[in-house]
PDB file of C-alpha atoms in Angstrom:
ATOM      1  CA  MET A   1    -154.059 256.338 102.805  1.00  0.00           C
ATOM      2  CA  ASP A   2    -151.384 256.698 100.134  1.00  0.00           C
ATOM      3  CA  LEU A   3    -149.984 253.552  98.617  1.00  0.00           C
ATOM      4  CA  LEU A   4    -146.776 255.293  97.492  1.00  0.00           C
ATOM      5  CA  PRO A   5    -144.832 258.108  99.155  1.00  0.00           C
ATOM      6  CA  LYS A   6    -145.292 261.597  97.704  1.00  0.00           C
ATOM      7  CA  LEU A   7    -143.153 262.055  94.616  1.00  0.00           C
ATOM      8  CA  ASN A   8    -140.618 264.876  94.473  1.00  0.00           C
ATOM      9  CA  GLU A   9    -141.260 265.613  90.817  1.00  0.00           C
ATOM     10  CA  GLN A  10    -138.548 268.229  90.314  1.00  0.00           C
ATOM     11  CA  LYS A  11    -135.801 266.036  91.756  1.00  0.00           C
ATOM     12  CA  THR A  12    -137.052 263.029  89.749  1.00  0.00           C
ATOM     13  CA  TYR A  13    -137.011 265.114  86.517  1.00  0.00           C
ATOM     14  CA  GLU A  14    -133.424 266.102  87.295  1.00  0.00           C
ATOM     15  CA  ASN A  15    -132.373 262.533  88.096  1.00  0.00           C
ATOM     16  CA  VAL A  16    -133.794 261.112  84.856  1.00  0.00           C
ATOM     17  CA  THR A  17    -132.367 263.946  82.752  1.00  0.00           C
ATOM     18  CA  ASN A  18    -128.935 263.525  84.343  1.00  0.00           C
ATOM     19  CA  PHE A  19    -129.103 259.764  83.823  1.00  0.00           C
ATOM     20  CA  PHE A  20    -129.799 260.217  80.113  1.00  0.00           C
ATOM     21  CA  LYS A  21    -127.240 263.007  79.652  1.00  0.00           C
ATOM     22  CA  ARG A  22    -124.355 261.820  81.860  1.00  0.00           C
ATOM     23  CA  ASP A  23    -124.585 258.124  82.656  1.00  0.00           C
ATOM     24  CA  LEU A  24    -126.432 256.249  79.928  1.00  0.00           C
ATOM     25  CA  GLU A  25    -123.846 256.536  77.168  1.00  0.00           C
ATOM     26  CA  ARG A  26    -121.063 255.238  79.430  1.00  0.00           C
ATOM     27  CA  ILE A  27    -123.209 252.294  80.549  1.00  0.00           C
ATOM     28  CA  VAL A  28    -124.158 251.529  76.938  1.00  0.00           C
ATOM     29  CA  LEU A  29    -120.494 251.542  75.902  1.00  0.00           C
ATOM     30  CA  MET A  30    -119.542 249.300  78.831  1.00  0.00           C
ATOM     31  CA  SER A  31    -122.219 246.843  77.719  1.00  0.00           C
ATOM     32  CA  GLY A  32    -120.753 246.561  74.232  1.00  0.00           C
ATOM     33  CA  SER A  33    -123.780 248.218  72.628  1.00  0.00           C
ATOM     34  CA  ARG A  34    -124.308 251.560  70.890  1.00  0.00           C
ATOM     35  CA  MET A  35    -126.682 254.381  71.757  1.00  0.00           C
ATOM     36  CA  THR A  36    -128.427 253.944  68.417  1.00  0.00           C
ATOM     37  CA  ASP A  37    -129.327 250.376  69.444  1.00  0.00           C
ATOM     38  CA  LEU A  38    -131.746 251.868  72.002  1.00  0.00           C
ATOM     39  CA  ALA A  39    -133.866 253.420  69.267  1.00  0.00           C
ATOM     40  CA  SER A  40    -134.908 249.902  68.242  1.00  0.00           C
ATOM     41  CA  PRO A  41    -137.039 247.619  70.429  1.00  0.00           C
ATOM     42  CA  ASN A  42    -134.475 244.837  69.913  1.00  0.00           C
ATOM     43  CA  LEU A  43    -130.898 245.269  70.980  1.00  0.00           C
ATOM     44  CA  ASN A  44    -129.456 243.704  67.829  1.00  0.00           C
ATOM     45  CA  GLY A  45    -125.998 245.151  68.423  1.00  0.00           C
ATOM     46  CA  ALA A  46    -125.640 243.726  71.916  1.00  0.00           C
ATOM     47  CA  PRO A  47    -122.997 241.037  72.118  1.00  0.00           C
ATOM     48  CA  GLY A  48    -123.661 237.600  73.566  1.00  0.00           C
ATOM     49  CA  SER A  49    -122.621 236.805  77.104  1.00  0.00           C
ATOM     50  CA  SER A  50    -119.590 234.860  75.882  1.00  0.00           C
ATOM     51  CA  ASN A  51    -118.018 238.089  74.568  1.00  0.00           C
ATOM     52  CA  PHE A  52    -118.777 240.056  77.710  1.00  0.00           C
ATOM     53  CA  ASN A  53    -116.468 240.429  80.685  1.00  0.00           C
ATOM     54  CA  ASN A  54    -118.934 240.369  83.612  1.00  0.00           C
ATOM     55  CA  VAL A  55    -116.181 240.525  86.234  1.00  0.00           C
ATOM     56  CA  GLU A  56    -114.815 243.791  84.839  1.00  0.00           C
ATOM     57  CA  ILE A  57    -118.245 245.382  84.517  1.00  0.00           C
ATOM     58  CA  ASN A  58    -119.309 244.363  88.033  1.00  0.00           C
ATOM     59  CA  LEU A  59    -116.136 245.915  89.408  1.00  0.00           C
ATOM     60  CA  ILE A  60    -116.989 249.231  87.763  1.00  0.00           C
ATOM     61  CA  ASN A  61    -119.488 250.739  90.207  1.00  0.00           C
ATOM     62  CA  GLY A  62    -121.095 247.324  90.795  1.00  0.00           C
ATOM     63  CA  LEU A  63    -123.233 247.691  87.689  1.00  0.00           C
ATOM     64  CA  ASP A  64    -124.354 244.939  85.378  1.00  0.00           C
ATOM     65  CA  ALA A  65    -124.195 247.047  82.224  1.00  0.00           C
ATOM     66  CA  GLN A  66    -125.945 244.664  79.834  1.00  0.00           C
ATOM     67  CA  ASN A  67    -128.939 244.232  82.136  1.00  0.00           C
ATOM     68  CA  ILE A  68    -129.169 247.982  82.699  1.00  0.00           C
ATOM     69  CA  VAL A  69    -129.096 248.678  78.968  1.00  0.00           C
ATOM     70  CA  LYS A  70    -131.769 246.015  78.452  1.00  0.00           C
ATOM     71  CA  SER A  71    -133.830 247.666  81.209  1.00  0.00           C
ATOM     72  CA  VAL A  72    -133.516 251.078  79.521  1.00  0.00           C
ATOM     73  CA  ASN A  73    -134.548 249.527  76.226  1.00  0.00           C
ATOM     74  CA  ASP A  74    -137.506 247.716  77.797  1.00  0.00           C
ATOM     75  CA  ALA A  75    -138.624 250.836  79.674  1.00  0.00           C
ATOM     76  CA  LEU A  76    -138.481 252.920  76.496  1.00  0.00           C
ATOM     77  CA  HIS A  77    -140.248 250.439  74.242  1.00  0.00           C
ATOM     78  CA  TYR A  78    -142.605 248.544  76.544  1.00  0.00           C
ATOM     79  CA  GLY A  79    -142.946 250.611  79.697  1.00  0.00           C
ATOM     80  CA  VAL A  80    -143.987 254.093  78.613  1.00  0.00           C
ATOM     81  CA  ASP A  81    -146.772 255.372  76.390  1.00  0.00           C
ATOM     82  CA  PRO A  82    -146.070 256.046  72.677  1.00  0.00           C
ATOM     83  CA  VAL A  83    -145.831 259.841  73.083  1.00  0.00           C
ATOM     84  CA  SER A  84    -143.356 259.511  75.953  1.00  0.00           C
ATOM     85  CA  LYS A  85    -141.348 257.003  73.912  1.00  0.00           C
ATOM     86  CA  LYS A  86    -141.040 259.435  70.986  1.00  0.00           C
ATOM     87  CA  ILE A  87    -140.024 262.271  73.303  1.00  0.00           C
ATOM     88  CA  LEU A  88    -137.411 260.288  75.225  1.00  0.00           C
ATOM     89  CA  ILE A  89    -135.851 258.602  72.194  1.00  0.00           C
ATOM     90  CA  GLY A  90    -135.916 261.844  70.232  1.00  0.00           C
ATOM     91  CA  LEU A  91    -134.382 264.033  72.936  1.00  0.00           C
ATOM     92  CA  TYR A  92    -131.991 261.688  74.694  1.00  0.00           C
ATOM     93  CA  ILE A  93    -131.097 258.909  72.254  1.00  0.00           C
ATOM     94  CA  ASN A  94    -131.210 260.688  68.876  1.00  0.00           C
ATOM     95  CA  HIS A  95    -130.294 264.101  70.378  1.00  0.00           C
ATOM     96  CA  GLN A  96    -132.994 265.909  68.409  1.00  0.00           C
ATOM     97  CA  ARG A  97    -134.258 269.355  69.255  1.00  0.00           C
ATOM     98  CA  TRP A  98    -137.736 269.612  70.768  1.00  0.00           C
ATOM     99  CA  VAL A  99    -138.925 271.557  67.711  1.00  0.00           C
ATOM    100  CA  ASP A 100    -138.070 268.503  65.603  1.00  0.00           C
ATOM    101  CA  ILE A 101    -139.932 266.134  67.922  1.00  0.00           C
ATOM    102  CA  GLN A 102    -143.058 268.269  68.369  1.00  0.00           C
ATOM    103  CA  PRO A 103    -144.504 267.451  64.910  1.00  0.00           C
ATOM    104  CA  LEU A 104    -143.989 263.722  65.582  1.00  0.00           C
ATOM    105  CA  ILE A 105    -146.154 263.778  68.691  1.00  0.00           C
ATOM    106  CA  TYR A 106    -148.870 266.038  67.274  1.00  0.00           C
ATOM    107  CA  ARG A 107    -148.927 268.335  70.307  1.00  0.00           C
ATOM    108  CA  GLU A 108    -148.733 272.109  70.651  1.00  0.00           C
ATOM    109  CA  HIS A 109    -145.227 273.378  71.286  1.00  0.00           C
ATOM    110  CA  THR A 110    -146.533 275.227  74.339  1.00  0.00           C
ATOM    111  CA  SER A 111    -147.509 271.931  75.996  1.00  0.00           C
ATOM    112  CA  PHE A 112    -144.284 270.088  75.142  1.00  0.00           C
ATOM    113  CA  SER A 113    -142.830 270.737  78.602  1.00  0.00           C
ATOM    114  CA  VAL A 114    -145.798 269.026  80.248  1.00  0.00           C
ATOM    115  CA  TYR A 115    -145.449 265.968  78.009  1.00  0.00           C
ATOM    116  CA  ARG A 116    -141.670 265.865  78.538  1.00  0.00           C
ATOM    117  CA  LYS A 117    -142.116 265.894  82.320  1.00  0.00           C
ATOM    118  CA  HIS A 118    -144.708 263.130  82.076  1.00  0.00           C
ATOM    119  CA  ALA A 119    -142.278 261.112  79.937  1.00  0.00           C
ATOM    120  CA  LEU A 120    -139.484 261.543  82.503  1.00  0.00           C
ATOM    121  CA  ILE A 121    -141.682 260.384  85.403  1.00  0.00           C
ATOM    122  CA  SER A 122    -143.054 257.450  83.403  1.00  0.00           C
ATOM    123  CA  PHE A 123    -139.556 256.369  82.465  1.00  0.00           C
ATOM    124  CA  ALA A 124    -138.348 256.581  86.092  1.00  0.00           C
ATOM    125  CA  TYR A 125    -141.061 254.215  87.337  1.00  0.00           C
ATOM    126  CA  SER A 126    -140.801 251.857  84.371  1.00  0.00           C
ATOM    127  CA  PHE A 127    -136.999 251.725  84.446  1.00  0.00           C
ATOM    128  CA  GLU A 128    -136.962 250.753  88.110  1.00  0.00           C
ATOM    129  CA  GLY A 129    -139.423 247.932  87.471  1.00  0.00           C
ATOM    130  CA  TRP A 130    -137.544 246.633  84.433  1.00  0.00           C
ATOM    131  CA  GLN A 131    -134.255 246.600  86.353  1.00  0.00           C
ATOM    132  CA  VAL A 132    -135.814 244.279  88.918  1.00  0.00           C
ATOM    133  CA  LYS A 133    -137.349 242.107  86.191  1.00  0.00           C
ATOM    134  CA  ASN A 134    -134.015 241.938  84.307  1.00  0.00           C
ATOM    135  CA  HIS A 135    -132.100 240.947  87.466  1.00  0.00           C
ATOM    136  CA  CYS A 136    -129.802 243.959  87.637  1.00  0.00           C
ATOM    137  CA  ASP A 137    -127.141 243.588  90.319  1.00  0.00           C
ATOM    138  CA  LYS A 138    -127.785 247.086  91.614  1.00  0.00           C
ATOM    139  CA  VAL A 139    -131.012 248.972  90.875  1.00  0.00           C
ATOM    140  CA  ILE A 140    -130.483 252.576  89.818  1.00  0.00           C
ATOM    141  CA  LYS A 141    -133.153 254.607  91.582  1.00  0.00           C
ATOM    142  CA  LEU A 142    -134.221 257.714  89.696  1.00  0.00           C
ATOM    143  CA  ILE A 143    -137.408 258.317  91.697  1.00  0.00           C
ATOM    144  CA  GLU A 144    -137.139 260.810  94.561  1.00  0.00           C
ATOM    145  CA  THR A 145    -139.799 261.059  97.238  1.00  0.00           C
ATOM    146  CA  GLU A 146    -140.483 263.701  99.853  1.00  0.00           C
TER     147      GLU A 146
END
């Protein structure tokens, strides 16, 4: 008996990659933060709720941008293992090349793809959980099942 449905790994990789490349920066900007804020465990640049127009943000695709950004931050810093964290922040937040990240994770360049895929899957599961914990209005589902 399987507790969880079978994961469609390829589709999940694509969903997470597309989220980081296409959606995250827009959500971060809508929240009043900066992409560089995600490299730090604390969102120091995030404005307080008094400076934030929740009505406007909720109208845009029904997203609560601040809670989503907090969920991304929590998933990156508290939800994935240290190697995955370095890979995800390096590739998608700092826009580094994989050859620049490889020495930081002390892994062979030939195995980087395996570690990157693991990082993407770990982030997908963690991000979904953090969205629930952070009371996001609408949970963005990156996990695809068969």
